[in-house]
């Protein structure tokens, strides 16, 4: 109340009510109680059900009654006798000490990890004496950590964030694959960003198109490789066919109106096929999975495993690990590694009464047959997932090997393997009925195979049906006339014999669909004819031929065909490499 120039009414009120100043005084006294210096070192606790108020010391944590009638004398007396407070006072750090709250060690370590990552600090940052002194000044109860602990915390945070991205967050990655001026295969990640749900075909189409327009390459796309999901099918359909305001095929930019535009991920299809076969897997593989869990569950068990390995004259050169449901080849790795150490596991089972999941001799034999059956799938998956070499020319060969293997194993005397093969063949037929024919053309442009291998496979696996499927493709182009090339019948090209090529309907289809070269007079042979008439390179002598380098060297002889080969070899047959 301002009384510097009081009004008459205020004077009358102040004289007539003498008790008011006492009430104000009590109120002021209460306010002083709340702002006492003792509360910089005590925290007042909530009043309990009995109406009793208490406070806790921030130094030692002891709790005291707070009596509003007698003030804070007991709290002041405690501060004089508080051992932890006096220790700090003796160190000369009492003056200007920051008010301390109870520290939560987990949160403190998380903040340290974030600081280390954000500012690229060394793990030993937490051991600096000056930094530790600052932490202790802010709170004497802080627990300092070592560099090894900070490293473990960083890895823990990384795993947590990684799991969040995999399990909770949707993201999209667009990678460009191309051949540079030196005929070298290159890969560049153009965009990697968050993709919130829903992941519909329309939204994916709009997202991808915006990426391409941002880079200015929307008119330079040859093909797109996607996983085998229905939303991805809808996405590529919007890109090339649907009536949208913007589409990549506007003006006929895509080859053959986009017939060869969409490529399904080969590794993903292989995974789905093998997973179908693993559904009928028996207890022998389940036991191996439990064995891996048992061994990996204790460091002492792994030590005992190494001891028994030495006893049987073996050394652990490959790690033992459990499989991952989303990756079938991890199951192959698990059972393949277990097979290497079956004698060690049998010896360990004899000595360890708690080890109850070891396979019997018959089960080990079954696992060995499963391993042999899955090995080609494992090798082809690894081949398809390459990043530093073209894979389009390998696609047809890998697919044909798988189909021939399934057809053979379906007739196996082993009922278990035969059953697996039948289940896998059903899934195989579902996905490879719609594979891109342009990938068949890629193997023709591999000088080790040419047209011979394609003809051989089509004649061996229901040739009439395959030819019938390819006939409708003739109408999509009228670039080049029929070929004048003739030769004798075709044998297995893997024999690497110098036989002549055969006149085939596939050769004719190849000319009509693929060859976008300059039309030449009928009496002259096209570059394709000249290329196919030459002897194939010996596959055994050229197991790792650099196909792009070969076409670069022969550019002067096959200029148009070389450029076509360069385009086809940029097609990626799997998204795994990205």
Coordinates of C-alpha atoms in Angstrom, one line a residue:
X1 CA 0.0 0.0 0.0
X2 CA 1.4 3.4 -1.0
X3 CA 1.1 5.9 1.9
X4 CA 3.2 8.7 0.7
X5 CA 0.1 10.8 0.0
X6 CA -2.7 9.0 1.7
X7 CA -6.3 10.0 1.1
X8 CA -8.6 10.9 4.1
X9 CA -10.5 7.7 3.8
X10 CA -7.4 5.7 4.1
X11 CA -6.4 7.6 7.2
X12 CA -9.7 6.9 8.9
X13 CA -9.5 3.2 8.0
X14 CA -5.9 2.9 9.4
X15 CA -7.0 4.5 12.7
X16 CA -10.3 2.7 13.1
X17 CA -9.0 -0.9 12.5
X18 CA -5.9 -1.4 14.7
X19 CA -5.7 -5.2 14.1
X20 CA -5.1 -5.0 10.5
X21 CA -1.4 -4.3 10.7
X22 CA -1.0 -7.5 12.8
X23 CA -2.7 -9.5 10.1
X24 CA -0.4 -8.0 7.5
X25 CA 2.6 -8.7 9.7
X26 CA 1.6 -12.4 10.0
X27 CA 1.2 -12.5 6.2
X28 CA 4.6 -10.9 5.7
X29 CA 6.0 -13.4 8.3
X30 CA 4.6 -16.3 6.3
X31 CA 6.1 -14.9 3.1
X32 CA 9.6 -14.6 4.8
X33 CA 9.2 -18.2 5.9
X34 CA 8.8 -19.2 2.3
X35 CA 11.8 -17.2 1.1
X36 CA 14.2 -18.1 3.9
X37 CA 17.7 -18.8 2.8
X38 CA 17.4 -22.3 4.2
X39 CA 15.2 -23.3 1.3
X40 CA 18.2 -23.0 -1.1
X41 CA 19.4 -26.2 0.6
X42 CA 16.2 -27.9 1.5
X43 CA 13.3 -29.1 -0.6
X44 CA 9.8 -29.0 0.9
X45 CA 7.8 -32.2 0.5
X46 CA 4.1 -32.4 -0.1
X47 CA 1.9 -32.3 3.0
X48 CA 0.8 -35.8 4.0
X49 CA -2.7 -37.0 4.9
X50 CA -2.2 -36.1 8.6
X51 CA -1.4 -32.5 7.6
X52 CA 2.2 -32.7 8.6
X53 CA 4.7 -30.9 6.4
X54 CA 8.3 -32.1 5.9
X55 CA 11.5 -31.1 4.1
X56 CA 14.5 -33.0 2.9
X57 CA 18.2 -32.0 2.9
X58 CA 19.6 -31.8 -0.6
X59 CA 23.1 -32.7 0.7
X60 CA 22.4 -35.9 2.7
X61 CA 18.7 -36.6 2.0
X62 CA 17.6 -36.6 5.6
X63 CA 14.0 -35.6 6.3
X64 CA 12.8 -33.1 9.0
X65 CA 9.5 -31.8 10.3
X66 CA 8.7 -28.2 9.2
X67 CA 6.7 -26.4 12.0
X68 CA 5.2 -23.2 10.8
X69 CA 5.0 -21.9 14.4
X70 CA 8.6 -22.3 15.3
X71 CA 10.3 -21.4 12.0
X72 CA 13.2 -23.1 10.5
X73 CA 15.6 -23.3 13.4
X74 CA 16.0 -27.1 13.2
X75 CA 16.9 -26.8 9.6
X76 CA 19.6 -24.3 10.2
X77 CA 21.0 -26.4 13.0
X78 CA 21.2 -29.4 10.7
X79 CA 23.1 -27.5 8.0
X80 CA 25.7 -26.7 10.6
X81 CA 26.2 -30.4 11.3
X82 CA 25.6 -31.8 7.8
X83 CA 28.8 -33.8 7.0
X84 CA 28.4 -33.8 3.2
X85 CA 27.8 -30.0 3.2
X86 CA 30.8 -29.4 5.4
X87 CA 33.0 -31.5 3.2
X88 CA 32.2 -29.2 0.3
X89 CA 32.6 -26.2 2.5
X90 CA 36.1 -27.3 3.5
X91 CA 37.0 -27.6 -0.2
X92 CA 36.1 -24.0 -0.7
X93 CA 33.3 -24.7 -3.1
X94 CA 30.4 -23.5 -0.9
X95 CA 30.4 -20.0 -2.2
X96 CA 28.1 -19.6 -5.2
X97 CA 27.2 -23.3 -5.3
X98 CA 24.3 -24.1 -7.7
X99 CA 21.1 -25.4 -6.3
X100 CA 21.1 -29.2 -6.6
X101 CA 18.3 -31.4 -7.6
X102 CA 18.3 -35.2 -7.3
X103 CA 20.2 -36.5 -10.3
X104 CA 18.9 -39.3 -12.5
X105 CA 22.0 -41.1 -13.6
X106 CA 20.3 -42.7 -16.7
X107 CA 19.3 -39.3 -18.1
X108 CA 22.7 -37.8 -17.3
X109 CA 24.4 -40.6 -19.4
X110 CA 21.9 -40.2 -22.3
X111 CA 22.7 -36.4 -22.4
X112 CA 26.5 -37.3 -22.4
X113 CA 25.9 -39.6 -25.3
X114 CA 24.0 -37.0 -27.3
X115 CA 26.7 -34.5 -26.7
X116 CA 29.5 -36.9 -27.8
X117 CA 27.6 -37.7 -31.0
X118 CA 26.5 -34.2 -31.8
X119 CA 29.9 -32.6 -31.3
X120 CA 32.0 -35.5 -32.5
X121 CA 33.7 -35.8 -29.1
X122 CA 36.1 -38.6 -28.2
X123 CA 34.8 -41.3 -25.8
X124 CA 37.6 -40.2 -23.4
X125 CA 35.8 -36.8 -23.1
X126 CA 34.0 -38.2 -20.0
X127 CA 37.4 -38.8 -18.2
X128 CA 38.8 -35.3 -18.6
X129 CA 39.5 -34.0 -15.1
X130 CA 38.2 -30.5 -15.9
X131 CA 34.9 -31.9 -17.2
X132 CA 34.5 -34.1 -14.2
X133 CA 35.1 -31.2 -11.9
X134 CA 32.3 -29.2 -13.6
X135 CA 29.9 -32.2 -13.2
X136 CA 30.8 -32.5 -9.5
X137 CA 30.3 -28.8 -9.1
X138 CA 26.8 -29.0 -10.6
X139 CA 25.9 -32.0 -8.5
X140 CA 28.1 -33.8 -6.0
X141 CA 26.0 -37.0 -6.3
X142 CA 27.0 -37.5 -10.0
X143 CA 28.5 -40.8 -10.9
X144 CA 31.4 -40.4 -13.3
X145 CA 31.7 -43.0 -16.1
X146 CA 34.7 -44.3 -18.1
X147 CA 35.4 -44.1 -21.8
X148 CA 34.4 -47.7 -22.3
X149 CA 31.0 -47.0 -20.7
X150 CA 30.5 -44.0 -22.9
X151 CA 31.3 -46.2 -25.9
X152 CA 28.8 -48.8 -24.8
X153 CA 26.2 -46.1 -24.3
X154 CA 26.7 -44.7 -27.8
X155 CA 26.3 -48.2 -29.3
X156 CA 23.2 -48.8 -27.2
X157 CA 21.7 -45.5 -28.4
X158 CA 22.6 -46.4 -32.1
X159 CA 20.9 -49.8 -31.7
X160 CA 17.8 -48.2 -30.2
X161 CA 17.5 -45.6 -33.0
X162 CA 18.2 -48.3 -35.6
X163 CA 15.4 -50.4 -34.2
X164 CA 13.0 -47.4 -34.2
X165 CA 13.8 -46.8 -37.9
X166 CA 13.3 -50.4 -38.8
X167 CA 10.2 -51.1 -36.7
X168 CA 8.4 -47.8 -36.3
X169 CA 9.5 -45.4 -39.0
X170 CA 8.8 -45.6 -42.7
X171 CA 11.5 -44.4 -45.1
X172 CA 12.2 -44.3 -48.8
X173 CA 15.6 -44.6 -50.6
X174 CA 16.0 -43.8 -54.3
X175 CA 19.3 -45.0 -55.8
X176 CA 20.5 -44.2 -59.3
X177 CA 22.6 -46.8 -61.2
X178 CA 24.3 -45.8 -64.4
X179 CA 27.4 -46.4 -66.6
X180 CA 29.8 -43.4 -66.9
X181 CA 31.8 -42.3 -69.9
X182 CA 34.5 -44.9 -69.0
X183 CA 31.9 -47.7 -69.2
X184 CA 32.1 -48.2 -65.4
X185 CA 29.0 -49.2 -63.4
X186 CA 28.2 -46.5 -60.8
X187 CA 25.7 -46.1 -57.9
X188 CA 24.6 -42.9 -56.2
X189 CA 22.0 -42.5 -53.5
X190 CA 19.8 -39.6 -54.7
X191 CA 17.3 -39.4 -51.8
X192 CA 16.9 -41.0 -48.4
X193 CA 14.1 -39.5 -46.3
X194 CA 11.2 -40.2 -44.0
X195 CA 8.1 -41.7 -45.6
X196 CA 5.1 -41.4 -43.3
X197 CA 2.1 -43.7 -43.8
X198 CA 0.0 -44.6 -45.7
X199 CA 2.4 -46.1 -48.2
X200 CA -0.1 -46.2 -51.1
X201 CA 0.9 -46.5 -54.7
X202 CA -0.3 -43.0 -55.4
X203 CA 1.8 -41.4 -52.6
X204 CA 4.9 -43.5 -53.6
X205 CA 4.4 -42.4 -57.2
X206 CA 4.2 -38.7 -56.2
X207 CA 7.2 -39.0 -54.0
X208 CA 9.4 -40.7 -56.6
X209 CA 8.4 -38.3 -59.3
X210 CA 9.2 -35.3 -57.1
X211 CA 12.7 -36.8 -56.4
X212 CA 13.3 -37.3 -60.2
X213 CA 12.1 -33.8 -61.0
X214 CA 14.3 -32.4 -58.3
X215 CA 17.4 -33.9 -59.9
X216 CA 16.1 -33.1 -63.5
X217 CA 16.3 -36.7 -64.7
X218 CA 12.6 -37.6 -65.0
X219 CA 13.1 -37.9 -68.8
X220 CA 16.2 -40.2 -68.6
X221 CA 14.9 -43.2 -66.7
X222 CA 15.3 -46.6 -68.3
X223 CA 13.9 -48.9 -65.7
X224 CA 12.9 -49.1 -62.0
X225 CA 13.6 -52.0 -59.6
X226 CA 11.1 -52.4 -56.8
X227 CA 10.3 -55.0 -54.1
X228 CA 7.4 -57.3 -54.8
X229 CA 4.7 -55.5 -52.9
X230 CA 1.2 -54.5 -54.2
X231 CA 1.7 -50.8 -53.5
X232 CA 4.9 -50.9 -55.5
X233 CA 3.1 -52.5 -58.4
X234 CA 0.5 -49.7 -58.2
X235 CA 3.2 -47.1 -58.0
X236 CA 5.0 -48.2 -61.3
X237 CA 1.5 -48.5 -62.9
X238 CA 0.8 -44.9 -62.1
X239 CA 4.2 -43.8 -63.4
X240 CA 3.8 -45.3 -66.9
X241 CA 0.1 -45.9 -67.6
X242 CA -2.4 -44.1 -65.5
X243 CA -3.9 -40.8 -66.7
X244 CA -2.1 -38.4 -64.5
X245 CA -1.1 -34.8 -65.0
X246 CA 2.5 -35.9 -64.9
X247 CA 4.0 -39.3 -65.9
X248 CA 7.4 -40.5 -66.9
X249 CA 6.0 -42.1 -70.1
X250 CA 4.6 -38.8 -71.4
X251 CA 5.7 -38.4 -75.0
X252 CA 6.8 -42.1 -75.3
X253 CA 10.0 -41.6 -73.2
X254 CA 10.0 -45.2 -71.9
X255 CA 11.3 -48.0 -74.1
X256 CA 8.5 -49.8 -75.9
X257 CA 5.9 -47.8 -74.0
X258 CA 7.2 -49.0 -70.6
X259 CA 6.8 -52.8 -71.2
X260 CA 10.3 -53.4 -69.8
X261 CA 10.2 -50.5 -67.3
X262 CA 9.3 -52.4 -64.1
X263 CA 11.9 -54.9 -62.8
X264 CA 11.0 -57.1 -59.7
X265 CA 13.7 -57.6 -57.1
X266 CA 15.3 -60.9 -57.8
X267 CA 16.8 -61.4 -54.3
X268 CA 13.4 -60.6 -52.7
X269 CA 11.7 -63.2 -54.9
X270 CA 14.4 -65.8 -53.9
X271 CA 13.8 -65.0 -50.3
X272 CA 10.0 -65.6 -50.7
X273 CA 10.6 -68.9 -52.5
X274 CA 13.0 -70.3 -50.0
X275 CA 10.8 -69.1 -47.0
X276 CA 8.0 -71.1 -48.6
X277 CA 10.1 -74.2 -48.5
X278 CA 11.3 -73.6 -45.0
X279 CA 7.6 -73.7 -43.8
X280 CA 7.8 -77.5 -44.1
X281 CA 11.1 -77.7 -42.3
X282 CA 11.4 -80.4 -39.7
X283 CA 12.7 -80.7 -36.1
X284 CA 16.3 -81.2 -37.2
X285 CA 16.7 -77.5 -38.1
X286 CA 14.6 -76.3 -35.2
X287 CA 17.0 -78.2 -32.9
X288 CA 20.0 -76.4 -34.5
X289 CA 18.3 -73.1 -33.8
X290 CA 17.8 -74.0 -30.1
X291 CA 21.4 -75.2 -30.0
X292 CA 22.7 -71.8 -31.2
X293 CA 20.5 -70.0 -28.6
X294 CA 21.9 -72.3 -25.9
X295 CA 25.5 -71.7 -26.8
X296 CA 25.3 -68.0 -27.4
X297 CA 23.4 -67.5 -24.1
X298 CA 26.5 -67.9 -22.0
X299 CA 30.2 -67.0 -22.5
X300 CA 31.2 -70.0 -20.4
X301 CA 29.4 -72.3 -22.8
X302 CA 31.2 -70.9 -25.8
X303 CA 34.5 -71.4 -23.9
X304 CA 33.6 -75.1 -23.3
X305 CA 32.7 -75.4 -27.0
X306 CA 36.2 -74.1 -28.0
X307 CA 37.7 -76.6 -25.5
X308 CA 35.9 -79.6 -27.1
X309 CA 36.8 -78.3 -30.6
X310 CA 40.4 -78.6 -29.7
X311 CA 39.9 -82.1 -28.4
X312 CA 38.6 -83.3 -31.7
X313 CA 41.3 -81.4 -33.6
X314 CA 39.2 -78.4 -34.8
X315 CA 39.4 -74.7 -34.4
X316 CA 36.5 -72.3 -34.6
X317 CA 37.1 -70.2 -37.7
X318 CA 33.5 -69.2 -38.3
X319 CA 31.1 -67.7 -35.9
X320 CA 28.1 -69.6 -34.5
X321 CA 24.9 -67.5 -34.7
X322 CA 21.2 -67.9 -34.8
X323 CA 19.2 -67.1 -38.0
X324 CA 17.0 -64.1 -38.8
X325 CA 13.4 -64.7 -39.8
X326 CA 13.5 -62.0 -42.5
X327 CA 16.6 -63.4 -44.2
X328 CA 16.5 -66.9 -45.4
X329 CA 20.2 -67.0 -46.1
X330 CA 20.8 -66.5 -42.4
X331 CA 19.1 -69.8 -41.9
X332 CA 21.5 -71.4 -44.4
X333 CA 24.5 -69.8 -42.7
X334 CA 23.3 -71.2 -39.3
X335 CA 22.8 -74.8 -40.5
X336 CA 26.0 -74.7 -42.7
X337 CA 28.1 -73.6 -39.7
X338 CA 26.5 -76.1 -37.4
X339 CA 27.3 -78.9 -39.9
X340 CA 31.0 -78.0 -39.7
X341 CA 31.0 -78.6 -36.0
X342 CA 28.6 -81.5 -35.6
X343 CA 31.3 -83.7 -34.0
X344 CA 32.1 -80.9 -31.5
X345 CA 28.4 -80.5 -30.7
X346 CA 27.9 -84.2 -30.2
X347 CA 30.9 -84.4 -27.8
X348 CA 29.6 -81.4 -25.9
X349 CA 26.1 -83.0 -25.6
X350 CA 27.8 -86.1 -24.0
X351 CA 29.4 -84.0 -21.3
X352 CA 26.8 -81.3 -20.7
X353 CA 23.6 -82.6 -19.1
X354 CA 21.8 -79.3 -19.8
X355 CA 22.5 -79.4 -23.5
X356 CA 19.3 -81.2 -24.7
X357 CA 18.9 -80.0 -28.2
X358 CA 21.7 -81.8 -30.0
X359 CA 20.7 -83.5 -33.2
X360 CA 20.9 -87.2 -33.7
X361 CA 22.8 -88.9 -36.5
X362 CA 19.8 -89.2 -38.7
X363 CA 18.9 -85.6 -38.1
X364 CA 22.4 -84.5 -39.0
X365 CA 22.1 -86.4 -42.3
X366 CA 18.8 -84.6 -43.0
X367 CA 20.4 -81.2 -42.3
X368 CA 23.3 -82.1 -44.7
X369 CA 20.8 -82.8 -47.5
X370 CA 18.9 -79.5 -46.8
X371 CA 22.2 -77.6 -46.9
X372 CA 23.1 -79.1 -50.3
X373 CA 19.6 -78.3 -51.6
X374 CA 19.8 -74.7 -50.4
X375 CA 23.4 -74.0 -51.5
X376 CA 22.6 -73.0 -55.1
X377 CA 19.9 -70.6 -53.8
X378 CA 22.5 -69.0 -51.4
X379 CA 25.1 -68.7 -54.2
X380 CA 22.6 -67.0 -56.6
X381 CA 21.3 -64.7 -53.9
X382 CA 24.9 -63.6 -53.3
X383 CA 25.5 -63.2 -57.0
X384 CA 22.4 -61.1 -57.5
X385 CA 23.3 -58.8 -54.6
X386 CA 26.6 -57.6 -56.2
X387 CA 27.3 -53.9 -56.4
X388 CA 30.5 -53.5 -58.5
X389 CA 29.5 -55.5 -61.6
X390 CA 26.5 -55.7 -63.9
X391 CA 23.8 -58.2 -62.8
X392 CA 21.3 -58.0 -65.6
X393 CA 23.2 -60.5 -67.7
X394 CA 23.3 -62.9 -64.8
X395 CA 19.5 -62.9 -64.1
X396 CA 18.3 -65.3 -66.7
X397 CA 21.0 -67.8 -65.9
X398 CA 20.3 -67.7 -62.2
X399 CA 16.5 -68.0 -62.7
X400 CA 16.9 -70.9 -65.1
X401 CA 19.2 -72.8 -62.7
X402 CA 16.7 -72.4 -59.9
X403 CA 13.8 -73.7 -62.1
X404 CA 15.9 -76.7 -63.3
X405 CA 16.9 -77.5 -59.7
X406 CA 13.3 -77.4 -58.5
X407 CA 12.1 -79.6 -61.3
X408 CA 14.9 -82.1 -60.5
X409 CA 14.3 -82.1 -56.7
X410 CA 10.6 -82.5 -57.1
X411 CA 11.4 -86.0 -58.4
X412 CA 13.8 -86.7 -55.5
X413 CA 13.5 -90.0 -53.6
X414 CA 13.8 -88.0 -50.3
X415 CA 10.2 -87.2 -49.6
X416 CA 11.1 -84.2 -47.3
X417 CA 13.3 -82.6 -50.0
X418 CA 10.7 -83.4 -52.7
X419 CA 8.0 -81.7 -50.6
X420 CA 10.1 -78.6 -50.1
X421 CA 10.8 -78.4 -53.8
X422 CA 7.1 -78.6 -54.7
X423 CA 6.1 -75.8 -52.3
X424 CA 8.9 -73.7 -53.6
X425 CA 8.0 -74.4 -57.3
X426 CA 4.4 -73.0 -56.6
X427 CA 5.9 -69.8 -55.4
X428 CA 8.4 -69.7 -58.2
X429 CA 5.7 -69.9 -60.8
X430 CA 3.7 -67.2 -59.2
X431 CA 6.5 -64.6 -59.4
X432 CA 8.4 -65.6 -62.5
X433 CA 5.4 -65.7 -64.8
X434 CA 5.7 -61.9 -65.0
X435 CA 9.5 -61.4 -65.1
X436 CA 10.8 -58.8 -67.6
X437 CA 11.8 -60.3 -71.0
X438 CA 14.4 -57.5 -71.4
X439 CA 16.5 -59.4 -68.8
X440 CA 16.6 -62.3 -71.2
X441 CA 18.0 -60.0 -73.8
X442 CA 20.8 -59.0 -71.4
X443 CA 22.2 -62.5 -71.3
X444 CA 22.2 -62.5 -75.1
X445 CA 24.6 -59.5 -75.0
X446 CA 27.0 -61.5 -72.8
X447 CA 29.5 -62.9 -75.3
X448 CA 29.9 -66.0 -73.2
X449 CA 26.3 -67.0 -73.7
X450 CA 24.7 -65.2 -76.6
X451 CA 21.4 -66.7 -77.9
X452 CA 22.6 -70.3 -77.4
X453 CA 21.9 -70.5 -73.7
X454 CA 18.4 -68.9 -74.0
X455 CA 17.4 -71.4 -76.7
X456 CA 18.8 -74.3 -74.8
X457 CA 16.9 -73.4 -71.6
X458 CA 13.6 -72.6 -73.4
X459 CA 13.8 -75.9 -75.3
X460 CA 14.5 -77.8 -72.0
X461 CA 11.7 -76.1 -69.9
X462 CA 8.4 -76.1 -71.8
X463 CA 9.6 -74.3 -74.9
X464 CA 6.3 -74.0 -76.7
X465 CA 4.7 -72.2 -73.7
X466 CA 7.6 -69.7 -73.5
X467 CA 7.6 -69.0 -77.2
X468 CA 3.8 -68.5 -77.1
X469 CA 4.2 -66.0 -74.3
X470 CA 6.8 -64.0 -76.3
X471 CA 4.8 -63.8 -79.5
X472 CA 2.5 -60.9 -78.5
X473 CA 5.6 -58.8 -77.8
X474 CA 6.3 -58.7 -81.6
X475 CA 3.6 -56.1 -82.1
X476 CA 5.3 -53.5 -79.9
X477 CA 8.0 -52.5 -82.4
X478 CA 8.8 -52.5 -86.1
X479 CA 12.4 -51.3 -85.9
X480 CA 14.2 -54.0 -87.9
X481 CA 13.2 -56.8 -90.3
X482 CA 13.8 -60.5 -89.9
X483 CA 17.3 -61.9 -89.7
X484 CA 19.0 -63.9 -92.5
X485 CA 21.0 -65.9 -89.9
X486 CA 20.8 -69.7 -90.2
X487 CA 22.6 -72.5 -88.4
X488 CA 22.3 -76.0 -87.0
X489 CA 20.6 -77.3 -83.9
X490 CA 21.7 -76.1 -80.5
X491 CA 23.3 -78.2 -77.8
X492 CA 24.1 -77.3 -74.2
X493 CA 26.1 -74.1 -74.4
X494 CA 27.8 -74.9 -71.1
X495 CA 29.8 -77.5 -73.0
X496 CA 31.6 -74.6 -74.8
X497 CA 31.7 -76.3 -78.1
X498 CA 32.1 -74.4 -81.3
X499 CA 28.7 -75.1 -82.8
X500 CA 26.6 -72.8 -85.1
X501 CA 23.5 -71.0 -83.9
X502 CA 20.1 -72.2 -84.8
X503 CA 17.4 -70.3 -86.7
X504 CA 14.9 -69.7 -83.9
X505 CA 11.7 -67.7 -83.3
X506 CA 13.5 -66.2 -80.3
X507 CA 16.1 -64.7 -82.6
X508 CA 13.3 -63.2 -84.7
X509 CA 11.5 -61.8 -81.6
X510 CA 14.8 -60.4 -80.4
X511 CA 15.2 -58.4 -83.6
X512 CA 11.7 -57.1 -83.5
X513 CA 11.6 -56.1 -79.8
X514 CA 15.0 -55.0 -78.9
X515 CA 17.1 -53.9 -81.9
X516 CA 16.7 -50.1 -82.2
X517 CA 19.5 -49.7 -84.7
X518 CA 19.7 -48.0 -88.0
X519 CA 17.8 -49.9 -90.6
X520 CA 20.2 -51.5 -93.1
X521 CA 19.6 -52.8 -96.6
X522 CA 18.3 -56.4 -96.7
X523 CA 21.4 -57.7 -98.4
X524 CA 23.5 -56.6 -95.5
X525 CA 23.6 -58.2 -92.1
X526 CA 22.7 -56.3 -89.0
X527 CA 25.2 -55.8 -86.1
X528 CA 23.2 -58.4 -84.2
X529 CA 23.7 -61.0 -87.0
X530 CA 27.4 -60.3 -87.1
X531 CA 27.7 -60.5 -83.3
X532 CA 25.8 -63.8 -83.0
X533 CA 27.7 -65.4 -85.9
X534 CA 31.0 -65.0 -84.1
X535 CA 32.0 -67.8 -81.7
X536 CA 31.1 -67.5 -78.1
X537 CA 33.9 -66.8 -75.6
X538 CA 34.8 -69.8 -73.5
X539 CA 33.0 -69.6 -70.2
X540 CA 35.6 -71.6 -68.3
X541 CA 38.4 -69.4 -69.5
X542 CA 36.4 -66.2 -68.8
X543 CA 34.5 -66.9 -65.5
X544 CA 34.7 -63.3 -64.4
X545 CA 34.4 -61.4 -67.7
X546 CA 33.9 -57.7 -67.4
X547 CA 31.0 -57.4 -69.9
X548 CA 31.0 -53.6 -70.0
X549 CA 34.8 -53.5 -70.8
X550 CA 34.2 -56.1 -73.6
X551 CA 31.6 -53.9 -75.3
X552 CA 33.8 -50.8 -74.8
X553 CA 36.6 -52.6 -76.7
X554 CA 34.3 -53.6 -79.5
X555 CA 32.5 -50.3 -79.9
X556 CA 34.0 -49.6 -83.3
X557 CA 32.6 -52.8 -84.7
X558 CA 29.2 -52.8 -82.9
X559 CA 28.5 -49.1 -82.2
X560 CA 24.7 -49.3 -81.8
X561 CA 24.7 -52.7 -80.2
X562 CA 27.3 -51.6 -77.7
X563 CA 25.2 -48.6 -76.6
X564 CA 22.2 -51.0 -76.2
X565 CA 24.3 -53.4 -74.1
X566 CA 25.5 -50.4 -71.9
X567 CA 21.8 -49.5 -71.3
X568 CA 20.7 -53.0 -70.5
X569 CA 23.6 -53.6 -68.1
X570 CA 22.5 -50.7 -65.9
X571 CA 19.3 -52.5 -65.0
X572 CA 19.6 -53.6 -61.4
X573 CA 17.9 -56.9 -60.7
X574 CA 17.7 -56.4 -56.9
X575 CA 17.1 -53.7 -54.4
X576 CA 19.5 -55.3 -51.9
X577 CA 22.5 -53.6 -53.3
X578 CA 20.9 -50.2 -52.7

